[in-house]
Amino acid sequence: MLDVRELTTSYGAVTALDRLTFSAPRGKITAVLGANGAGKTTLLRTLSGLVRPTHGSAELEGADLVRTPTEAMSGLGLAHVPEGRGVITELTVEENLRLGGLGRSARSQAAPLDRVFTLFPVLSDRRNAIAHVLSGGERQMLVIGRALMATPKILLLDEPSLGLAPRVVGQIFDLLRSLVESDGLTVLLVEQNARSALSIADFGVVLNLGRLVVHDEAAVLAADEKLRHAYLGF
Ligand SMILES: Nc1ncnc2c1ncn2[C@@H]1O[C@H](COP(=O)(O)OP(=O)(O)OP(=O)(O)O)[C@@H](O)[C@H]1O
Ligand SMILES: [Mg+2]
């Protein structure tokens, strides 16, 4: 589904991604793990065209992401949920969701909107509330829902669990798992919370200083005590 080869991204003299090679299979969750500054956010920003690599390639089902303008990523089936849960607080929940389906007619937004409301009943209950009143967990659901409005094939998520209570993280992760299983979505999940991420992921990629440390099945990584202590913090 996603093939990354020798991907290298620099900010001036800082090489944030250093010849990173891995692939993420369709209909699976691949967790991207590593300490602060490992290059996780840079990987997502490079895949969605917000920064351009200095070397290497990234392909989504054979389509070249490195040469695709950011605004055309959604047409290729890629959706990026950046860290920080940015929503437009003055707009309602439903209006925020509809922003994710921008460019589609109201009629063709109907099915994805229904799907999002089924996945997140709490958003359905609050569809006419302004986003300002949402809790952190609800905002995280809203930004994921907004990304799903474009009916992506692959969802890139940056630190969705940051600052949320374990129970809420559990809800969001369970939902990701069911999306992958029922809708065949492919997910690249960037997380500092490696233990939780590995518990729902199929595969994991561990980065350190922009380089690949290991890429394996999630269960294998979670069972590797040395790796956990050295890179995953649990
Ligand atoms: N806009 C930028 N300009 C210069 N250097 C940057 C920029 N963004 C990131 N970096 C550097 O690139 C490296 C990788 O950063 P990145 O944000 O990708 O790491 P990360 O794994 O997402 O870290 P965190 O867990 O803290 O979010 C770090 O050394 C960081 O200081
Ligand atoms: Mg980051």
Coordinates of C-alpha atoms and ligand atoms in Angstrom, one line a residue:
M1 CA 0.0 0.0 0.0
L2 CA 2.6 2.5 1.2
D3 CA 6.2 2.1 0.1
V4 CA 8.9 4.3 1.5
R5 CA 12.4 3.9 0.1
E6 CA 15.5 5.7 1.3
L7 CA 13.4 8.7 2.4
T8 CA 15.6 11.5 3.6
T9 CA 14.3 14.9 4.8
S10 CA 16.4 17.7 6.2
Y11 CA 15.7 21.0 7.9
G12 CA 18.8 23.0 6.9
A13 CA 21.7 21.1 8.6
V14 CA 19.4 18.8 10.6
T15 CA 18.7 15.5 8.9
A16 CA 15.3 14.5 10.5
L17 CA 14.7 11.4 8.3
D18 CA 17.7 9.5 7.2
R19 CA 17.3 7.0 4.3
L20 CA 14.2 5.5 5.9
T21 CA 12.9 2.4 4.1
F22 CA 9.7 0.4 5.1
S23 CA 6.3 -0.4 3.8
A24 CA 2.9 -0.4 5.3
P25 CA 0.4 -3.1 4.1
R26 CA -3.2 -2.4 3.2
G27 CA -5.9 -2.8 5.8
K28 CA -3.4 -2.9 8.7
I29 CA -2.2 -0.5 11.4
T30 CA 1.5 0.3 11.4
A31 CA 2.7 2.1 14.5
V32 CA 5.6 4.5 14.1
L33 CA 7.4 4.8 17.4
G34 CA 10.5 6.4 18.8
A35 CA 11.6 9.1 21.3
N36 CA 11.2 12.9 21.0
G37 CA 13.0 14.1 17.9
A38 CA 13.1 10.6 16.3
G39 CA 11.6 12.0 13.1
K40 CA 8.0 10.6 13.4
T41 CA 6.2 13.9 12.7
T42 CA 8.7 14.6 9.9
L43 CA 7.8 11.3 8.3
L44 CA 4.0 12.2 8.2
R45 CA 4.7 15.7 7.0
T46 CA 6.9 14.3 4.2
L47 CA 4.3 11.7 3.2
S48 CA 1.6 14.4 3.0
G49 CA 3.8 16.9 1.0
L50 CA 4.1 19.5 3.8
V51 CA 7.9 19.1 3.6
R52 CA 9.8 17.7 0.6
P53 CA 12.5 15.1 1.0
T54 CA 16.0 15.7 -0.3
H55 CA 16.3 12.0 -1.4
G56 CA 14.3 8.9 -1.8
S57 CA 10.7 8.0 -2.7
A58 CA 7.3 7.4 -1.2
E59 CA 4.5 5.7 -3.1
L60 CA 0.9 5.1 -2.3
E61 CA -0.4 2.2 -4.5
G62 CA 2.2 3.1 -7.0
A63 CA 1.4 6.9 -7.0
D64 CA 4.4 9.1 -6.3
L65 CA 3.7 11.1 -3.2
V66 CA 7.0 13.0 -3.4
R67 CA 5.8 14.8 -6.5
T68 CA 2.2 15.3 -5.6
P69 CA 1.0 18.7 -4.5
T70 CA -0.4 18.7 -0.9
E71 CA -3.8 19.7 -2.1
A72 CA -4.0 16.6 -4.4
M73 CA -3.2 14.1 -1.6
S74 CA -6.8 13.7 -0.7
G75 CA -7.6 12.7 -4.2
L76 CA -5.0 10.0 -3.9
G77 CA -6.7 8.7 -0.8
L78 CA -4.3 10.1 1.8
A79 CA -5.5 11.9 4.9
H80 CA -3.3 13.4 7.6
V81 CA -4.4 14.2 11.1
P82 CA -1.7 16.4 12.6
E83 CA -0.9 16.6 16.3
G84 CA -2.8 19.3 18.2
R85 CA -6.5 18.6 17.4
G86 CA -7.0 21.8 15.5
V87 CA -10.7 22.4 15.0
I88 CA -12.6 25.6 14.2
T89 CA -14.0 26.3 17.6
E90 CA -16.7 28.8 16.4
L91 CA -18.2 26.2 14.0
T92 CA -20.5 23.3 15.0
V93 CA -19.3 19.7 15.1
E94 CA -21.2 19.0 11.8
E95 CA -19.8 22.1 10.1
N96 CA -16.3 21.0 11.1
L97 CA -16.9 17.6 9.7
R98 CA -18.2 19.0 6.5
L99 CA -14.9 20.9 6.0
G100 CA -13.3 17.5 5.6
G101 CA -15.6 16.7 2.7
L102 CA -15.0 20.1 1.1
G103 CA -15.2 19.9 -2.7
R104 CA -18.0 17.3 -2.6
S105 CA -21.7 18.0 -3.0
A106 CA -23.9 18.0 0.1
R107 CA -25.4 14.8 -1.3
S108 CA -22.1 13.0 -1.6
Q109 CA -21.2 14.0 1.9
A110 CA -24.2 12.3 3.3
A111 CA -22.8 8.7 3.4
P112 CA -19.4 9.6 5.0
L113 CA -21.2 11.9 7.5
D114 CA -23.5 9.0 8.5
R115 CA -20.6 6.7 8.8
V116 CA -18.7 9.2 11.1
F117 CA -21.8 9.7 13.3
T118 CA -22.2 5.9 13.6
L119 CA -18.5 5.5 14.5
F120 CA -18.7 8.4 17.0
P121 CA -22.1 8.5 18.6
V122 CA -20.9 11.3 20.9
L123 CA -20.3 13.5 17.8
S124 CA -23.8 12.7 16.6
D125 CA -25.3 13.7 19.9
R126 CA -23.4 17.0 19.7
R127 CA -23.6 17.7 16.0
N128 CA -25.1 21.2 16.5
A129 CA -22.9 22.2 19.4
I130 CA -20.0 24.5 18.7
A131 CA -16.6 22.7 18.7
H132 CA -15.4 25.0 21.5
V133 CA -17.4 23.0 24.1
L134 CA -15.8 19.6 23.2
S135 CA -13.5 17.8 25.6
G136 CA -10.0 16.8 24.4
G137 CA -11.1 13.3 23.6
E138 CA -14.1 14.6 21.6
R139 CA -11.9 17.0 19.7
Q140 CA -9.6 14.1 18.8
M141 CA -12.7 12.2 17.5
L142 CA -13.7 15.2 15.6
V143 CA -10.4 15.6 13.8
I144 CA -10.3 11.9 12.9
G145 CA -14.0 12.1 11.8
R146 CA -13.1 15.2 9.7
A147 CA -10.3 13.2 8.0
L148 CA -12.7 10.3 7.3
M149 CA -15.1 12.6 5.5
A150 CA -12.7 12.4 2.5
T151 CA -13.1 8.6 2.6
P152 CA -9.3 8.0 2.6
K153 CA -7.5 4.8 1.9
I154 CA -4.7 5.6 4.3
L155 CA -5.0 7.7 7.5
L156 CA -1.8 9.2 9.0
L157 CA -2.3 10.0 12.7
D158 CA 0.1 12.1 14.7
E159 CA 0.0 11.4 18.5
P160 CA -3.8 11.0 18.9
S161 CA -3.4 9.9 22.5
L162 CA -1.4 12.9 23.7
G163 CA -2.8 14.3 27.0
L164 CA -5.9 12.1 27.0
A165 CA -7.1 9.9 29.8
P166 CA -6.3 6.2 29.3
R167 CA -10.0 5.3 29.0
V168 CA -10.5 7.8 26.2
V169 CA -7.3 6.6 24.5
G170 CA -8.7 3.0 24.7
Q171 CA -12.0 4.2 23.1
I172 CA -10.2 5.9 20.2
F173 CA -7.8 3.0 19.6
D174 CA -10.6 0.4 19.7
L175 CA -12.3 2.5 17.1
L176 CA -9.3 2.6 14.9
R177 CA -9.1 -1.1 15.1
S178 CA -12.7 -1.6 14.1
L179 CA -12.2 0.9 11.2
V180 CA -9.4 -1.1 9.9
E181 CA -11.3 -4.4 10.2
S182 CA -14.6 -3.2 8.9
D183 CA -13.7 -0.6 6.3
G184 CA -10.2 -2.0 5.2
L185 CA -8.6 1.3 6.1
T186 CA -4.8 1.5 6.3
V187 CA -3.4 3.4 9.3
L188 CA 0.0 4.9 10.1
L189 CA -0.1 5.6 13.8
V190 CA 2.6 7.9 15.2
E191 CA 2.7 7.5 19.0
Q192 CA 4.8 8.2 22.1
N193 CA 2.5 5.8 23.9
A194 CA 4.2 2.7 22.5
R195 CA 2.6 0.2 24.8
S196 CA -0.9 1.2 23.8
A197 CA 0.0 1.6 20.2
L198 CA 1.5 -1.8 19.9
S199 CA -1.5 -3.4 21.6
I200 CA -3.7 -2.4 18.6
A201 CA -1.1 -2.3 15.8
D202 CA -0.3 -5.1 13.4
F203 CA 3.2 -3.8 12.7
G204 CA 5.6 -1.4 14.2
V205 CA 8.4 0.8 12.9
V206 CA 10.9 2.1 15.5
L207 CA 12.9 5.3 14.6
N208 CA 15.9 6.8 16.3
L209 CA 17.5 10.0 15.1
G210 CA 15.7 9.7 11.8
R211 CA 16.9 6.1 11.1
L212 CA 15.1 2.8 11.1
V213 CA 15.9 0.8 14.2
V214 CA 13.6 -2.1 13.5
H215 CA 10.4 -3.0 11.6
D216 CA 8.5 -6.0 12.7
E217 CA 5.2 -7.4 13.8
A218 CA 3.8 -5.4 16.8
A219 CA 3.7 -8.5 19.0
V220 CA 7.4 -9.2 18.3
L221 CA 8.4 -5.6 19.2
A222 CA 6.2 -5.6 22.4
A223 CA 7.9 -8.8 23.5
D224 CA 11.4 -7.5 23.0
E225 CA 12.5 -6.3 26.4
K226 CA 15.8 -4.7 25.3
L227 CA 14.1 -2.8 22.5
R228 CA 11.4 -1.6 24.9
H229 CA 13.8 -0.3 27.4
A230 CA 16.1 1.3 24.8
Y231 CA 13.6 3.0 22.5
L232 CA 10.0 2.5 23.6
G233 CA 9.9 3.7 27.3
F234 CA 8.1 0.7 28.8
Ligands
LIG1 N1 10.6 22.9 11.3 C1 11.7 22.5 11.8 N2 12.9 23.1 11.6 C2 14.1 22.7 12.0 N3 14.2 21.4 12.6 C3 13.1 20.7 12.8 C4 11.8 21.2 12.4 N4 10.9 20.2 12.8 C5 11.6 19.2 13.3 N5 12.9 19.5 13.4 C6 14.0 18.6 13.9 O1 13.9 17.4 13.2 C7 14.1 16.3 14.1 C8 12.9 15.4 14.1 O2 11.7 16.1 14.6 P1 10.3 15.5 14.5 O3 9.4 16.6 15.0 O4 10.0 14.8 13.2 O5 10.4 14.3 15.7 P2 9.2 13.5 16.4 O6 9.7 12.1 16.4 O7 7.9 13.8 15.8 O8 9.4 14.1 17.9 P3 8.2 14.3 19.0 O9 8.0 12.9 19.7 O10 8.8 15.3 20.0 O11 7.0 14.8 18.4 C9 14.3 16.9 15.5 O12 15.7 17.0 15.6 C10 13.7 18.3 15.4 O13 14.4 19.2 16.2
MG2 MG 6.2 14.6 16.6

